[in-house]
Tab-separated table of C-alpha atoms and ligand atoms in Angstrom:
chain	number	residue	atom	x	y	z
C	414	MET	CA	135.849	158.704	4.989
C	415	GLY	CA	132.909	158.810	2.546
C	416	LEU	CA	133.553	157.354	-0.840
C	417	SER	CA	132.948	160.571	-2.692
C	418	SER	CA	135.662	162.252	-0.599
C	419	LYS	CA	138.151	160.080	-2.481
C	420	ILE	CA	137.604	162.386	-5.456
C	421	ALA	CA	140.070	165.210	-5.136
C	422	ALA	CA	139.981	168.479	-7.036
C	423	PHE	CA	143.025	168.984	-9.302
C	424	THR	CA	145.215	171.160	-7.060
C	425	PRO	CA	148.971	171.092	-6.368
C	426	ALA	CA	148.195	169.570	-2.903
C	427	ALA	CA	146.161	166.779	-4.433
C	428	VAL	CA	148.813	166.057	-7.022
C	429	ALA	CA	151.384	165.807	-4.198
C	430	ARG	CA	149.103	163.484	-2.188
C	431	ALA	CA	148.537	161.296	-5.297
C	432	ALA	CA	152.346	161.077	-5.970
C	433	ASP	CA	152.893	160.115	-2.315
C	434	ALA	CA	150.307	157.418	-2.622
C	435	LEU	CA	152.052	156.035	-5.748
C	436	ARG	CA	155.351	156.038	-3.768
C	437	ARG	CA	153.697	153.978	-1.063
C	438	GLY	CA	152.619	151.438	-3.647
C	439	GLU	CA	149.024	152.536	-3.617
C	440	LEU	CA	146.757	153.130	-6.657
C	441	VAL	CA	145.380	156.352	-7.929
C	442	GLY	CA	142.590	157.325	-10.372
C	443	MET	CA	144.468	159.422	-13.005
C	444	PRO	CA	142.617	161.483	-15.556
C	445	THR	CA	143.888	161.444	-19.119
C	446	GLU	CA	142.486	163.052	-22.219
C	447	THR	CA	141.258	159.554	-23.412
C	448	VAL	CA	139.826	157.777	-20.337
C	449	TYR	CA	140.638	157.647	-16.608
C	450	GLY	CA	143.469	155.281	-15.690
C	451	LEU	CA	144.099	153.088	-12.630
C	452	ALA	CA	147.664	154.308	-11.949
C	453	GLY	CA	150.391	152.572	-10.038
C	454	ASP	CA	154.207	152.612	-9.804
C	455	ALA	CA	155.371	150.708	-12.956
C	456	ALA	CA	158.547	149.518	-11.230
C	457	ASP	CA	156.711	148.080	-8.158
C	458	ASP	CA	155.648	144.461	-8.653
C	459	ALA	CA	153.270	144.636	-5.760
C	460	ALA	CA	151.519	147.735	-7.050
C	461	VAL	CA	151.264	146.178	-10.469
C	462	ALA	CA	149.809	142.957	-9.026
C	463	ALA	CA	147.311	145.078	-7.094
C	464	ILE	CA	146.123	146.632	-10.414
C	465	PHE	CA	145.604	143.272	-12.014
C	466	ALA	CA	143.745	142.057	-8.911
C	467	ALA	CA	141.519	145.131	-8.642
C	468	LYS	CA	140.519	145.008	-12.299
C	469	GLY	CA	140.117	141.259	-12.373
C	470	ARG	CA	142.373	141.457	-15.384
C	471	PRO	CA	144.138	138.359	-16.788
C	472	SER	CA	147.816	138.707	-16.048
C	473	PHE	CA	148.755	137.862	-19.689
C	474	ASN	CA	147.269	141.209	-20.779
C	475	PRO	CA	150.077	143.819	-20.476
C	476	LEU	CA	149.680	147.393	-19.231
C	477	ILE	CA	150.582	150.741	-20.798
C	478	VAL	CA	153.453	152.683	-19.237
C	479	HIS	CA	152.876	156.441	-18.906
C	480	VAL	CA	155.720	159.013	-18.830
C	481	PRO	CA	155.683	162.819	-19.105
C	482	SER	CA	157.771	163.188	-22.347
C	483	LEU	CA	159.790	161.570	-25.090
C	484	ALA	CA	162.919	161.731	-22.989
C	485	GLU	CA	161.593	159.362	-20.324
C	486	ALA	CA	159.972	157.123	-22.963
C	487	ALA	CA	163.282	156.717	-24.777
C	488	GLU	CA	164.877	155.386	-21.515
C	489	LEU	CA	162.423	152.546	-21.504
C	490	ALA	CA	162.848	151.262	-25.022
C	491	ALA	CA	165.451	150.110	-27.539
C	492	PRO	CA	166.081	152.613	-30.368
C	493	CYS	CA	163.305	152.723	-32.948
C	494	ARG	CA	163.420	154.582	-36.207
C	495	PHE	CA	159.803	155.844	-35.967
C	496	LEU	CA	159.850	156.898	-32.348
C	497	GLU	CA	160.960	160.522	-32.781
C	498	ALA	CA	158.710	161.357	-35.675
C	499	ALA	CA	155.692	159.839	-33.885
C	500	ALA	CA	156.516	161.562	-30.631
C	501	ARG	CA	157.153	164.928	-32.238
C	502	ARG	CA	153.802	164.806	-33.981
C	503	TRP	CA	151.446	163.170	-31.409
C	504	TRP	CA	152.987	163.353	-27.914
C	505	PRO	CA	151.637	164.424	-25.616
C	506	GLY	CA	148.441	162.919	-26.917
C	507	PRO	CA	146.220	159.827	-27.502
C	508	LEU	CA	148.853	157.535	-29.055
C	509	THR	CA	150.490	154.508	-27.452
C	510	LEU	CA	153.649	153.059	-29.000
C	511	VAL	CA	154.639	149.461	-28.574
C	512	LEU	CA	158.377	149.411	-28.618
C	513	ARG	CA	161.106	146.814	-27.957
C	514	ARG	CA	161.966	146.825	-24.247
C	515	GLY	CA	165.252	148.530	-23.455
C	516	ALA	CA	168.029	146.714	-21.635
C	517	SER	CA	167.738	148.903	-18.526
C	518	CYS	CA	163.954	149.301	-18.564
C	519	PRO	CA	162.855	149.409	-14.920
C	520	VAL	CA	159.231	148.425	-15.643
C	521	SER	CA	157.982	145.417	-13.748
C	522	LEU	CA	157.992	142.248	-15.935
C	523	LEU	CA	154.481	141.558	-14.598
C	524	ALA	CA	153.280	144.874	-16.137
C	525	THR	CA	154.576	143.811	-19.586
C	526	ALA	CA	153.319	140.214	-19.147
C	527	GLY	CA	156.817	138.977	-19.835
C	528	LEU	CA	156.804	140.212	-23.403
C	529	GLU	CA	159.893	141.562	-25.121
C	530	SER	CA	158.015	144.754	-25.836
C	531	VAL	CA	156.726	147.704	-23.758
C	532	ALA	CA	153.722	149.964	-24.554
C	533	VAL	CA	154.499	153.624	-23.832
C	534	ARG	CA	152.272	156.675	-23.856
C	535	VAL	CA	152.721	160.389	-23.051
C	536	PRO	CA	149.307	161.672	-21.969
C	537	ALA	CA	148.314	165.301	-22.668
C	538	HIS	CA	145.934	165.943	-19.779
C	539	PRO	CA	147.492	168.552	-17.441
C	540	ALA	CA	146.563	166.471	-14.342
C	541	ALA	CA	148.303	163.372	-15.777
C	542	GLN	CA	151.332	165.512	-16.739
C	543	ALA	CA	151.451	166.989	-13.185
C	544	LEU	CA	151.135	163.569	-11.527
C	545	LEU	CA	153.823	161.954	-13.707
C	546	ARG	CA	156.266	164.815	-13.082
C	547	ALA	CA	155.586	164.889	-9.337
C	548	PHE	CA	156.049	161.110	-9.055
C	549	GLY	CA	159.199	161.156	-11.233
C	550	GLY	CA	159.008	157.579	-12.577
C	551	PRO	CA	157.099	155.478	-15.052
C	552	VAL	CA	153.436	154.841	-14.155
C	553	VAL	CA	151.322	151.940	-15.459
C	554	ALA	CA	147.684	152.865	-16.001
C	555	PRO	CA	145.098	150.579	-17.559
C	556	SER	CA	141.626	152.118	-17.979
C	557	ALA	CA	140.149	152.326	-14.474
C	558	ASN	CA	137.282	149.828	-14.996
C	559	ARG	CA	136.768	146.244	-14.030
C	560	SER	CA	138.114	143.968	-16.768
C	561	GLY	CA	135.782	143.791	-19.753
C	562	ARG	CA	133.640	146.684	-18.648
C	563	ILE	CA	133.128	150.229	-20.060
C	564	SER	CA	136.090	152.558	-19.593
C	565	PRO	CA	135.573	155.523	-17.199
C	566	THR	CA	135.436	159.023	-18.681
C	567	ARG	CA	134.343	160.809	-15.439
C	568	PRO	CA	135.862	160.605	-11.862
C	569	GLU	CA	132.513	159.217	-10.604
C	570	HIS	CA	132.863	156.313	-13.068
C	571	VAL	CA	136.148	155.317	-11.366
C	572	MET	CA	134.357	155.331	-8.020
C	573	GLU	CA	131.611	153.132	-9.483
C	574	GLU	CA	134.101	150.643	-10.749
C	575	LEU	CA	136.990	150.620	-8.309
C	576	ALA	CA	136.342	152.738	-5.174
C	577	ASP	CA	137.973	150.281	-2.851
C	578	ALA	CA	141.147	149.973	-4.954
C	579	VAL	CA	142.111	153.675	-5.139
C	580	ALA	CA	143.700	155.916	-2.502
C	581	LEU	CA	142.174	158.805	-4.368
C	582	VAL	CA	140.920	159.930	-7.767
C	583	LEU	CA	142.224	163.167	-9.199
C	584	ASP	CA	139.296	165.034	-10.702
C	585	GLY	CA	140.256	166.075	-14.238
C	586	GLY	CA	136.710	166.624	-15.412
C	587	PRO	CA	135.140	164.754	-18.284
C	588	CYS	CA	137.712	163.195	-20.701
C	589	ALA	CA	137.935	165.250	-23.906
C	590	VAL	CA	138.711	162.386	-26.335
C	591	GLY	CA	136.575	159.668	-24.687
C	592	VAL	CA	137.985	156.561	-26.361
C	593	GLU	CA	141.253	154.831	-25.422
C	594	SER	CA	144.492	155.794	-27.170
C	595	THR	CA	145.448	154.355	-30.544
C	596	VAL	CA	147.907	151.490	-29.924
C	597	LEU	CA	150.595	151.384	-32.653
C	598	ASP	CA	153.063	148.453	-32.786
C	599	LEU	CA	156.437	149.602	-33.924
C	600	THR	CA	158.299	146.338	-33.258
C	601	GLY	CA	157.654	144.799	-36.688
C	602	GLU	CA	158.676	145.454	-40.273
C	603	GLU	CA	155.961	148.051	-40.758
C	604	PRO	CA	153.902	149.947	-38.182
C	605	ALA	CA	150.645	148.160	-37.266
C	606	ILE	CA	147.571	149.545	-35.441
C	607	LEU	CA	146.636	147.157	-32.668
C	608	ARG	CA	143.797	149.304	-31.394
C	609	PRO	CA	142.133	152.167	-33.361
C	610	GLY	CA	141.799	155.552	-31.623
C	611	ALA	CA	141.776	159.274	-32.143
C	612	VAL	CA	145.046	159.126	-34.086
C	613	THR	CA	143.815	157.372	-37.218
C	614	GLN	CA	145.507	155.111	-39.754
C	615	ALA	CA	145.446	157.933	-42.356
C	616	MET	CA	147.049	160.378	-39.921
C	617	LEU	CA	149.805	157.855	-38.971
C	618	ALA	CA	150.613	156.943	-42.589
C	619	GLU	CA	150.813	160.550	-43.542
C	620	GLY	CA	152.888	161.586	-40.450
C	621	LEU	CA	155.326	158.726	-40.543
C	622	GLY	CA	155.591	158.618	-44.336
C	623	VAL	CA	155.154	154.844	-44.561
C	624	ALA	CA	152.346	152.398	-44.958
C	625	VAL	CA	150.576	151.631	-41.656
C	626	ARG	CA	148.504	148.437	-41.390
C	627	LEU	CA	145.537	147.593	-39.274
C	628	ALA	CA	146.500	144.423	-37.429
C	629	ALA	CA	144.257	141.528	-38.358
C	630	ALA	CA	141.786	140.216	-35.770
C	631	ASP	CA	143.916	137.051	-35.328
C	632	GLU	CA	146.961	139.160	-34.442
C	633	ALA	CA	144.940	140.445	-31.484
C	634	VAL	CA	147.075	138.096	-29.375
C	635	LYS	CA	149.676	140.868	-29.739
C	636	ALA	CA	147.315	143.210	-27.836
C	637	PRO	CA	145.645	140.628	-25.647
C	638	GLY	CA	143.370	143.367	-24.346
C	639	MET	CA	141.627	143.352	-27.691
C	640	LEU	CA	139.503	140.312	-26.794
C	641	GLN	CA	136.291	140.319	-28.836
C	642	SER	CA	133.971	141.021	-25.941
C	643	HIS	CA	135.136	144.149	-24.150
C	644	TYR	CA	133.861	147.552	-23.166
C	645	ALA	CA	130.679	145.779	-22.471
C	646	PRO	CA	127.642	147.115	-20.628
C	647	ALA	CA	125.640	144.622	-18.562
C	648	LEU	CA	122.652	144.948	-20.986
C	649	PRO	CA	122.772	143.474	-24.493
C	650	VAL	CA	123.753	145.975	-27.212
C	651	ARG	CA	122.149	145.969	-30.714
C	652	LEU	CA	124.028	147.875	-33.445
C	653	ASN	CA	122.881	149.789	-36.549
C	654	ALA	CA	119.453	150.372	-35.073
C	655	ARG	CA	117.048	152.820	-36.694
C	656	SER	CA	114.572	152.741	-33.863
C	657	ALA	CA	114.101	151.148	-30.389
C	658	ALA	CA	112.155	147.969	-29.893
C	659	PRO	CA	109.970	147.703	-26.769
C	660	GLY	CA	112.187	147.762	-23.670
C	661	GLU	CA	115.184	149.074	-25.550
C	662	ALA	CA	117.012	152.349	-24.977
C	663	LEU	CA	117.975	154.163	-28.191
C	664	LEU	CA	121.396	155.727	-28.393
C	665	ALA	CA	121.192	157.981	-31.420
C	666	PHE	CA	123.727	159.706	-33.650
C	667	GLY	CA	123.066	162.760	-35.782
C	668	PRO	CA	119.941	164.744	-36.535
C	669	GLU	CA	117.921	162.071	-38.374
C	670	SER	CA	117.825	159.508	-35.584
C	671	GLY	CA	116.838	162.094	-32.996
C	672	GLY	CA	113.150	161.314	-32.632
C	673	GLY	CA	112.370	159.078	-29.657
C	674	ALA	CA	116.013	158.676	-28.758
C	675	SER	CA	116.970	158.189	-25.124
C	676	LEU	CA	120.325	159.877	-25.658
C	677	ASN	CA	122.134	161.270	-28.716
C	678	LEU	CA	125.901	160.791	-29.092
C	679	SER	CA	125.970	163.983	-31.167
C	680	PRO	CA	122.795	165.652	-32.463
C	681	SER	CA	124.875	167.476	-35.091
C	682	GLY	CA	126.629	164.283	-36.201
C	683	ASN	CA	130.043	165.300	-34.954
C	684	LEU	CA	132.384	162.286	-34.403
C	685	GLU	CA	134.640	164.002	-31.805
C	686	GLU	CA	131.600	164.859	-29.688
C	687	ALA	CA	130.252	161.329	-30.152
C	688	ALA	CA	133.517	159.766	-28.974
C	689	ALA	CA	133.647	162.005	-25.921
C	690	ASN	CA	130.075	160.975	-25.007
C	691	LEU	CA	130.193	157.273	-25.954
C	692	PHE	CA	131.135	155.588	-22.683
C	693	ALA	CA	129.236	157.944	-20.347
C	694	MET	CA	126.082	157.450	-22.376
C	695	LEU	CA	126.423	153.683	-22.609
C	696	ARG	CA	126.890	153.670	-18.845
C	697	ALA	CA	123.818	155.889	-18.310
C	698	LEU	CA	121.588	153.657	-20.407
C	699	ASP	CA	122.950	150.435	-18.888
C	700	THR	CA	120.135	150.247	-16.281
C	701	PRO	CA	116.493	149.242	-15.778
C	702	PRO	CA	113.809	149.978	-16.931
C	703	TYR	CA	115.773	149.280	-20.144
C	704	ARG	CA	116.462	145.675	-21.066
C	705	ALA	CA	118.761	146.391	-24.001
C	706	ILE	CA	120.576	149.221	-25.716
C	707	ALA	CA	119.969	149.876	-29.420
C	708	VAL	CA	122.692	152.053	-31.077
C	709	ALA	CA	122.176	154.015	-34.274
C	710	PRO	CA	124.762	153.628	-37.098
C	711	VAL	CA	127.971	155.743	-36.837
C	712	PRO	CA	129.926	156.435	-39.988
C	713	GLU	CA	133.029	154.248	-40.423
C	714	GLU	CA	135.478	157.129	-41.006
C	715	GLY	CA	137.983	159.071	-38.853
C	716	LEU	CA	137.139	158.686	-35.141
C	717	GLY	CA	134.063	156.700	-36.209
C	718	ILE	CA	136.450	153.742	-36.818
C	719	ALA	CA	137.397	153.711	-33.099
C	720	ILE	CA	133.806	154.325	-32.011
C	721	ASN	CA	132.519	151.386	-34.096
C	722	ASP	CA	135.397	149.184	-32.868
C	723	ARG	CA	134.306	149.798	-29.247
C	724	LEU	CA	130.596	149.410	-30.136
C	725	ARG	CA	131.254	146.017	-31.839
C	726	ARG	CA	133.037	144.821	-28.701
C	727	ALA	CA	130.215	146.153	-26.530
C	728	ALA	CA	127.761	144.171	-28.642
C	729	ALA	CA	129.809	140.854	-28.617
C	730	ARG	CA	128.681	138.550	-25.888
C	731	PRO	CA	131.447	136.690	-23.990
B	1158	TXA	O1	143.952	155.682	-23.495
B	1158	TXA	C1	144.550	154.706	-22.983
B	1158	TXA	O2	145.446	154.071	-23.520
B	1158	TXA	C2	144.201	154.414	-21.475
B	1158	TXA	C3	144.660	155.569	-20.601
B	1158	TXA	C4	144.410	155.321	-19.139
B	1158	TXA	O3	145.988	155.837	-20.857
B	1158	TXA	N1	144.734	153.178	-21.049
B	1158	TXA	C5	144.281	151.983	-21.562
B	1158	TXA	O4	144.955	150.842	-20.976
B	1158	TXA	O5	143.398	151.867	-22.401
B	1158	TXA	P1	144.364	149.426	-21.119
B	1158	TXA	O6	145.205	148.560	-20.234
B	1158	TXA	O7	142.892	149.384	-20.803
B	1158	TXA	O8	144.667	148.977	-22.578
B	1158	TXA	C6	145.970	148.679	-22.971
B	1158	TXA	C7	145.985	148.034	-24.302
B	1158	TXA	C8	145.519	146.578	-24.199
B	1158	TXA	O9	144.809	146.253	-25.365
B	1158	TXA	C9	146.852	145.797	-24.140
B	1158	TXA	O10	146.716	144.477	-24.545
B	1158	TXA	C10	147.732	146.646	-25.024
B	1158	TXA	O11	147.328	147.946	-24.797
B	1158	TXA	N2	149.148	146.489	-24.767
B	1158	TXA	C11	149.769	146.868	-23.667
B	1158	TXA	N3	151.089	146.498	-23.721
B	1158	TXA	C12	151.260	145.895	-24.898
B	1158	TXA	C13	152.404	145.301	-25.559
B	1158	TXA	N4	153.573	145.233	-24.993
B	1158	TXA	N5	152.184	144.769	-26.788
B	1158	TXA	C14	150.952	144.826	-27.359
B	1158	TXA	N6	149.912	145.342	-26.776
B	1158	TXA	C15	150.014	145.864	-25.576
B	1159	MG	MG1	140.918	148.977	-20.881
């Protein structure tokens, strides 16, 4: 079987095949509205171990559990006073909630890295919804990239990263959001954002009616995936660039920085468009003849906060 034949158009037959693969303990490329996930049966220790092995991911870094709705999420977690309000407002959607693990939570302890908590998300993408409902149990799905690399936002990216690990990749098209979900920790006194995303601090504070903090960098141990160097292209990345130096690709943003740019995240300066393009454009420029990638400034507001978070990690060298 050719590698590209592992990419399956999103049809009922392909969803059934993907659900069967999960039941056999195999892994599947699952589209979500944020990025593509490397999906496996959350209750199957061997499938979870295969995910860590395929990604080269440290086993202390826990995985997000995906379910089709609040009802299934509530079965995994202990009661939480913010859960319903958050779910009503943002699920299905790009928000992951870190909750206290419920007494009868079937999720593999390996998936949650032995923590007392479990991260739960209800994705909005119709292909993810169809797969989760067809499978009928919780599904772990880290971004379908090798550990530390750029997250995939197209089915071909999953094949570039993890072709051998997947039984198939459901083709859900390009991801509409383009950066990973906001991770909100609800296990403490007040809600804390462990990873910025499309659901912003201001939106969360307004929707939950309480103060929401941004977790400090040294709390990143709580979301061990938030290591400083992450989302990294192979080439060095230089931030806040106004122009390209010799050998550099220029990734522009907005109308001003257009001239001489290799690619532009959003010629009109739209942050949603920029987020959706971010990982695909970094991936496209991460190749000779370029020797480095220079990225124009992106405003630190709204989705720009998540974009800049990912760009800083892309620029940090391990
Ligand atoms: O948008 C997304 O969330 C994508 C799609 C596929 O759903 N998934 C994703 O998964 O980005 P991953 O594994 O690449 O990132 C999960 C993040 C990591 O930073 C991890 O440390 C954190 O969530 N996390 C998972 N479980 C946690 C827990 N119990 N407590 C704190 N952080 C947790
Ligand atoms: Mg990831």
